[in-house]
Amino acid sequence: MSSVYGSRKNRRAPRGRRFFPLALGLLLGAGLSLSVAEAAPIISSPWSEELFLASPPSSTLTVIPNDPLWNREWHLRQIKADQAWTVSTGTPDVVVAIIDVGVDVTHPDLREVIWTNPHEQPGDGIDNDHNGFIDDVQGWNFVSNTSDVRPLYKPFQSEDAWSHGTMVASLIGAKGNDGLGMVGVAWNIRLMPLVALNADGAGSTQDIVRAINYALRMGVEVINLSLAGYEEDPALTEAIHRASQAGIVVVSANGNNNNDSVGIDIDEIPSYPACGEKGEDAIIGVGGTDADDQKAPYANFGRRCTDISAPGFELFAARPSYAGEPYAGSTPIPAYRERVGGTSVAAPLVAGAAALLRSAHPDWTVRQIQERLYTTSDLLPLDDGTGVKTAWGYGRLNVGRALSGESSPVVSLMSSTAPSSTLPLPPERKKIRLPKIPFKALTSLQRLVDAFK
């Protein structure tokens, strides 16, 4: 297995199983001091689910959920999720696999949207559905080879790793309009936790491949890979290709460079798995932007592997709601975290958008979903307005525009290895004109850390 790594020092692995520390980005910042009780309803909303889902699609209509922490989620307004929700909030038959460190499946904002295996009888010690996994009721842990998909807490470990999968899950699909906590991009889909990275955020490509194969067998619609490294494993690339060929939309973070505030040009130093598609368009590579639609300071960039960008700087997300061995003397902690960042949190927004498109258009192919996301994105300030793919992809995600419109997109994507990847611009796609903000506004990692305090 190939070794790939993120921001952490590369670790020595057992022979034949090299480690894949995940690209955590800069998931820095204080945990928001909000308990689950404090995140209970503090506002009321006139909307009911039946009412707003019946509203005719229109870019001028929005849905405002009654989740009290909605106002902290600037990223959802940035990508026009409130407009997309007039068309769809997702459907329970659309499942997104989250291949990560594990998910707090009892978190109040997640427990109702966690996927359950309808063919497995919990706790009977029998492989009821004959898929090779005993009691895989909510997914599988490929690190411990058990059915426990919760993140394992270890004292003094980095919360960046321990809470990573839960934050990713909440950004994709935290339950919405339930009067509690926050809301995800696609709040009525189902989330399948698959553990392929350990509590330190390290793992092997072998386990990631096994997780992808499981997701493929269980019929998921979208796979989110908020992980990245700089050495390719052909087995991982092939597994992603198989998933894409089977109709699964695969989304990957482009990775981050935590040693400065510029990021790495992944055209020169490829990041995997985002750069491992070999021109087959099997994966959506995601870069990160900030609230001003500038590149997030640490986010990697590169025209060949970056297909689209999404907010990935100072986001609001859920964190595991316990500390200690899960459910054995565990201690409740604040259930939400603010000012988190990295392409690891940008990718889930795109995965959620893909899940909404799959919910609204179940007959669309992977290529059609990709093109809809790309051609409806907002041009970034450094785009030249021609629609040519840049180092930040085709633009910044606009899921509201992606969900509007009735016609199925015509597939005309060009290979990412072509000299010029150009897509036709839809008439409504307008260039964002914002004040230019230098990418290197934060000149050192320490200044970036200070900014989160």
XYZ file of C-alpha atoms in Angstrom:
453
model
C 0.000 0.000 0.000
C 1.200 3.476 -0.746
C 1.932 6.042 1.910
C 0.015 9.259 1.811
C -0.074 11.896 4.447
C -1.612 15.188 5.407
C -0.475 17.775 7.909
C 0.981 15.274 10.367
C 4.456 13.798 10.331
C 4.557 10.627 8.269
C 4.344 7.566 10.504
C 6.038 4.224 10.077
C 3.475 1.551 9.327
C 3.443 -2.228 9.440
C 4.932 -3.903 6.406
C 2.491 -3.825 3.512
C 0.158 -1.329 5.188
C 1.521 2.176 5.026
C -0.308 4.874 6.881
C -2.638 7.480 5.443
C -2.909 10.300 8.015
C -5.913 12.373 7.002
C -5.626 15.928 5.764
C -7.175 17.614 8.752
C -6.455 21.061 7.465
C -6.635 23.634 10.197
C -9.513 22.410 12.280
C -8.545 24.928 14.914
C -10.721 27.080 17.103
C -12.546 26.869 20.362
C -15.492 24.622 20.937
C -18.656 26.646 21.190
C -19.979 26.531 24.738
C -23.402 25.269 23.780
C -24.782 22.149 25.333
C -27.458 20.119 23.611
C -30.071 21.651 25.894
C -28.923 25.173 25.065
C -29.200 24.367 21.372
C -32.877 23.514 21.762
C -35.506 25.752 20.134
C -34.995 29.429 20.842
C -36.815 30.733 17.792
C -40.001 29.781 16.051
C -40.649 29.444 12.343
C -43.865 29.566 10.336
C -42.502 26.967 7.946
C -43.633 23.393 7.954
C -41.889 20.748 5.903
C -44.967 20.093 3.779
C -45.475 23.803 3.163
C -42.074 24.735 1.888
C -41.482 21.564 -0.098
C -44.660 22.366 -2.011
C -43.366 25.793 -2.982
C -42.525 26.142 -6.683
C -38.783 26.201 -7.420
C -37.503 29.738 -7.730
C -34.181 31.405 -7.123
C -36.027 34.175 -5.271
C -37.614 31.852 -2.709
C -35.763 30.601 0.327
C -36.429 28.176 3.151
C -35.375 29.247 6.625
C -35.202 26.245 8.967
C -36.123 26.638 12.620
C -32.786 25.292 13.870
C -31.521 27.870 16.403
C -27.882 27.683 15.251
C -28.744 28.273 11.580
C -27.628 31.893 11.849
C -24.073 30.756 12.624
C -23.857 28.761 9.399
C -22.749 31.492 6.994
C -21.455 28.845 4.607
C -24.975 27.610 3.855
C -26.136 31.076 2.863
C -22.964 31.521 0.810
C -23.752 28.472 -1.321
C -27.480 29.378 -1.459
C -28.599 26.215 0.321
C -31.697 28.065 1.522
C -32.731 28.435 -2.132
C -31.978 24.791 -2.924
C -34.282 23.672 -0.120
C -37.294 25.045 -1.994
C -36.667 22.160 -4.398
C -35.375 19.404 -2.124
C -33.973 18.832 1.339
C -32.922 15.322 0.376
C -34.657 11.970 0.511
C -34.031 9.064 2.919
C -33.225 6.676 0.082
C -30.104 8.703 -0.783
C -27.178 7.551 1.360
C -23.816 9.303 1.739
C -20.895 7.203 2.982
C -18.492 9.095 5.246
C -15.106 7.359 5.216
C -13.344 8.885 8.194
C -12.491 8.375 11.889
C -16.059 7.597 12.919
C -19.231 9.516 13.700
C -21.056 10.174 16.973
C -24.213 8.325 15.955
C -26.090 9.488 19.081
C -25.454 13.191 18.534
C -28.864 14.930 18.726
C -28.374 16.487 15.294
C -27.307 13.203 13.672
C -29.044 10.269 15.335
C -32.188 10.559 13.215
C -30.289 10.603 9.916
C -27.779 7.799 10.491
C -28.195 4.988 7.972
C -29.402 1.653 9.295
C -29.025 -1.662 7.521
C -32.585 -2.938 7.026
C -31.408 -6.509 6.524
C -29.332 -6.839 9.695
C -30.628 -7.833 13.127
C -28.690 -5.848 15.754
C -26.837 -7.725 18.450
C -27.570 -11.282 17.385
C -24.000 -12.051 16.313
C -25.159 -13.257 12.918
C -24.396 -11.945 9.445
C -28.074 -11.745 8.545
C -27.638 -10.214 5.104
C -24.649 -12.432 4.210
C -22.439 -9.508 3.206
C -19.479 -10.681 5.275
C -20.020 -8.281 8.195
C -21.701 -9.297 11.446
C -24.147 -6.793 12.973
C -23.211 -3.988 10.582
C -26.345 -2.104 11.567
C -24.962 1.431 11.096
C -21.881 0.817 8.981
C -18.529 -0.795 9.752
C -15.226 -0.071 11.469
C -12.449 -1.299 9.183
C -9.758 -0.348 11.705
C -11.043 -2.465 14.602
C -12.993 -4.853 12.343
C -16.129 -4.328 14.434
C -19.546 -2.754 13.997
C -18.706 0.155 16.349
C -18.584 3.222 14.094
C -18.188 5.816 16.862
C -14.952 7.834 17.141
C -12.686 6.540 19.891
C -11.681 9.225 22.369
C -8.199 9.102 23.878
C -7.046 11.529 26.595
C -4.817 14.349 25.361
C -5.363 13.512 21.720
C -6.028 16.223 19.160
C -9.709 17.020 18.795
C -8.941 17.740 15.145
C -8.765 13.980 14.608
C -11.287 12.708 17.133
C -14.114 15.044 16.084
C -13.298 15.051 12.365
C -15.876 12.541 11.142
C -18.681 13.991 13.251
C -18.018 17.481 11.911
C -17.973 16.177 8.339
C -21.244 14.313 8.900
C -22.980 17.373 10.344
C -21.970 19.568 7.423
C -23.350 17.045 4.950
C -26.601 16.152 6.611
C -27.332 17.334 10.164
C -31.080 17.024 10.695
C -32.874 20.254 9.793
C -36.076 22.046 10.699
C -36.328 20.070 13.947
C -35.923 23.055 16.253
C -32.566 21.780 17.505
C -28.970 22.757 16.895
C -27.697 23.197 13.337
C -28.625 21.997 9.858
C -26.681 20.260 7.086
C -26.803 20.791 3.327
C -29.042 17.758 2.765
C -30.946 17.249 5.975
C -33.277 14.396 5.009
C -30.747 11.991 3.491
C -29.021 9.198 5.405
C -25.389 9.101 6.542
C -23.348 5.880 6.574
C -20.291 6.027 8.886
C -17.379 3.902 7.690
C -14.274 3.972 9.874
C -11.025 3.649 7.928
C -8.828 5.966 10.020
C -7.857 5.555 13.656
C -8.313 7.960 16.560
C -5.168 9.839 15.544
C -6.464 10.346 12.032
C -4.106 7.786 10.501
C -4.892 4.629 8.606
C -4.040 2.541 5.588
C -5.164 2.765 2.005
C -6.101 -0.884 2.336
C -8.824 -0.005 4.853
C -10.024 2.918 2.735
C -10.366 0.593 -0.259
C -12.315 -1.878 1.879
C -14.621 0.927 2.996
C -15.234 2.023 -0.596
C -16.002 -1.551 -1.596
C -18.475 -1.840 1.289
C -20.183 1.400 0.269
C -20.406 0.122 -3.298
C -21.926 -3.167 -2.201
C -24.465 -1.483 0.081
C -25.683 0.853 -2.661
C -24.732 4.337 -1.474
C -25.207 7.314 -3.774
C -22.300 9.530 -2.637
C -18.931 8.923 -0.954
C -17.138 11.677 0.972
C -13.354 11.425 1.394
C -12.133 14.270 3.602
C -8.570 12.993 3.490
C -5.547 13.563 1.308
C -1.881 12.763 0.864
C 0.954 12.964 -1.638
C 1.608 9.406 -2.825
C -0.776 7.448 -5.005
C -1.976 3.934 -4.293
C -3.245 2.412 -7.573
C -5.605 0.156 -5.601
C -7.336 3.213 -4.123
C -7.569 4.903 -7.508
C -9.082 1.758 -8.990
C -11.617 1.440 -6.153
C -12.772 5.008 -6.737
C -13.062 4.323 -10.455
C -15.227 1.261 -9.789
C -17.481 3.283 -7.510
C -17.883 6.029 -10.093
C -18.621 3.523 -12.844
C -21.344 2.085 -10.611
C -23.034 5.483 -10.367
C -21.604 6.730 -7.066
C -20.559 10.387 -6.865
C -17.149 10.453 -5.150
C -16.028 13.702 -3.515
C -12.526 14.309 -2.151
C -10.780 17.115 -0.305
C -7.724 18.511 -2.073
C -5.704 18.686 1.124
C -3.988 21.541 2.901
C -0.524 22.824 3.624
C -0.324 23.648 7.310
C 3.269 24.846 7.171
C 2.372 28.224 5.693
C -0.700 30.115 4.612
C -0.456 29.552 0.876
C -1.237 25.903 0.160
C 0.457 23.545 -2.274
C 0.172 23.638 -6.053
C -1.071 20.100 -6.587
C -0.398 20.355 -10.297
C 3.256 20.200 -9.235
C 2.895 18.013 -6.134
C -0.240 15.897 -6.672
C -2.607 15.259 -3.785
C -4.371 11.912 -3.599
C -6.981 10.613 -4.011
C -8.159 13.836 -5.707
C -5.423 13.664 -8.354
C -5.608 9.920 -8.885
C -8.388 9.785 -11.439
C -6.041 9.791 -14.475
C -8.375 11.936 -16.532
C -11.396 9.698 -15.978
C -13.441 12.290 -14.045
C -14.145 9.649 -11.418
C -13.836 12.036 -8.496
C -14.734 15.631 -7.627
C -11.693 17.408 -6.186
C -12.657 20.220 -3.813
C -10.716 23.344 -2.881
C -11.494 25.750 -0.044
C -12.628 29.386 0.027
C -13.402 31.926 2.731
C -16.387 34.191 3.351
C -15.057 36.717 0.816
C -14.740 34.074 -1.907
C -10.966 34.168 -1.746
C -8.941 30.983 -1.559
C -8.712 29.762 2.026
C -5.154 30.569 3.166
C -3.912 27.007 3.583
C -5.993 25.212 0.929
C -4.168 23.364 -1.827
C -4.862 24.441 -5.395
C -4.256 23.286 -8.951
C -6.241 23.302 -12.190
C -5.859 19.615 -13.007
C -7.232 18.218 -9.748
C -9.477 20.989 -8.408
C -12.929 20.757 -9.943
C -14.878 23.085 -7.663
C -14.352 25.095 -4.494
C -16.572 25.495 -1.444
C -16.411 27.379 1.856
C -13.704 25.879 4.035
C -12.632 28.568 6.494
C -14.171 29.325 9.901
C -17.212 27.076 9.521
C -19.610 25.938 12.225
C -20.101 22.203 12.820
C -21.096 19.530 15.326
C -18.570 17.715 17.469
C -18.923 14.432 19.381
C -21.093 15.024 22.420
C -19.033 12.908 24.818
C -15.454 12.592 26.067
C -14.022 9.358 27.432
C -14.510 5.802 26.274
C -17.774 6.045 24.348
C -20.708 5.320 26.635
C -18.530 3.830 29.369
C -18.068 6.590 31.902
C -18.287 9.201 29.164
C -18.580 12.881 30.000
C -20.846 15.241 28.044
C -19.080 18.174 26.392
C -20.253 21.075 24.219
C -21.869 19.511 21.176
C -20.828 22.112 18.588
C -17.647 23.759 17.431
C -17.061 27.003 15.600
C -14.323 28.428 13.356
C -13.180 25.137 11.883
C -11.487 25.012 8.524
C -9.761 22.965 5.867
C -10.678 21.364 2.588
C -11.916 18.568 4.844
C -14.928 20.744 5.667
C -15.296 22.125 2.133
C -15.717 18.678 0.554
C -18.788 17.762 2.671
C -20.667 20.779 1.312
C -20.143 19.466 -2.222
C -21.077 15.947 -1.122
C -24.278 17.328 0.386
C -25.029 19.214 -2.824
C -24.508 16.027 -4.849
C -26.921 14.236 -2.506
C -29.562 16.927 -3.096
C -29.142 16.580 -6.858
C -29.415 12.806 -6.614
C -32.575 13.212 -4.514
C -34.148 15.583 -7.024
C -32.917 13.699 -10.115
C -32.449 10.003 -9.273
C -31.962 9.133 -12.948
C -28.987 11.444 -13.497
C -25.553 9.969 -14.100
C -22.395 10.864 -12.207
C -21.256 12.994 -15.129
C -24.536 14.882 -15.230
C -24.336 15.671 -11.524
C -20.739 16.797 -11.929
C -21.601 19.092 -14.808
C -24.561 20.601 -12.978
C -22.342 21.455 -10.025
C -19.589 22.912 -12.206
C -21.650 24.956 -14.651
C -23.831 26.499 -11.961
C -20.968 27.484 -9.666
C -20.191 31.133 -8.932
C -17.109 32.511 -10.613
C -14.449 33.475 -8.115
C -12.788 36.917 -8.130
C -9.682 35.568 -9.864
C -11.641 33.852 -12.648
C -11.429 35.617 -15.998
C -15.102 35.113 -16.820
C -14.491 32.693 -19.684
C -15.578 29.564 -17.835
C -12.108 28.043 -18.201
C -11.188 25.796 -15.311
C -8.688 27.517 -13.021
C -6.539 26.468 -10.077
C -9.697 26.835 -7.955
C -11.861 24.719 -10.248
C -14.825 25.970 -12.254
C -15.976 28.191 -9.412
C -17.444 28.210 -5.916
C -20.363 25.886 -5.208
C -23.854 27.390 -5.659
C -26.257 24.599 -4.756
C -29.255 26.913 -5.040
C -28.600 27.428 -8.737
C -27.691 23.759 -9.193
C -31.106 22.677 -7.906
C -33.039 25.238 -9.932
C -33.956 24.395 -13.510
C -35.857 21.435 -14.829
C -33.768 20.155 -17.714
C -31.119 17.501 -17.425
C -27.651 18.911 -18.213
C -25.912 17.879 -21.420
C -22.694 16.061 -20.636
C -19.793 17.946 -22.187
C -17.105 17.713 -19.533
C -13.599 17.637 -20.874
C -10.837 15.493 -19.458
C -9.020 17.077 -16.548
C -5.766 16.308 -18.347
C -6.730 18.332 -21.414
C -4.744 21.529 -22.100
C -7.870 23.627 -21.584
C -10.921 22.430 -19.662
C -13.782 24.706 -20.645
C -17.471 24.510 -19.874
C -20.239 26.645 -21.361
C -21.511 29.239 -18.916
C -25.247 29.277 -18.229
C -26.841 32.705 -18.731
C -27.559 33.205 -15.041
C -23.985 32.539 -13.933
C -22.552 35.876 -12.907
C -19.083 36.755 -11.834
C -18.708 37.753 -8.207
C -17.083 41.141 -7.821
C -15.589 41.523 -4.397
C -12.634 43.461 -2.987
C -9.384 41.641 -3.609
C -7.976 40.134 -0.425
C -4.390 38.842 -0.548
C -4.172 35.076 -0.175
C -1.268 35.552 2.186
C -3.101 37.806 4.613
C -1.892 35.485 7.357
C 1.831 35.155 6.886
C 2.518 32.338 9.292
C 0.874 29.377 10.923
C 1.138 31.080 14.309
C -0.812 34.085 13.068
C -3.444 31.723 11.735
C -3.645 29.971 15.097
C -3.928 33.341 16.845
C -6.806 34.266 14.564
C -8.857 31.418 15.987
C -8.390 32.440 19.631
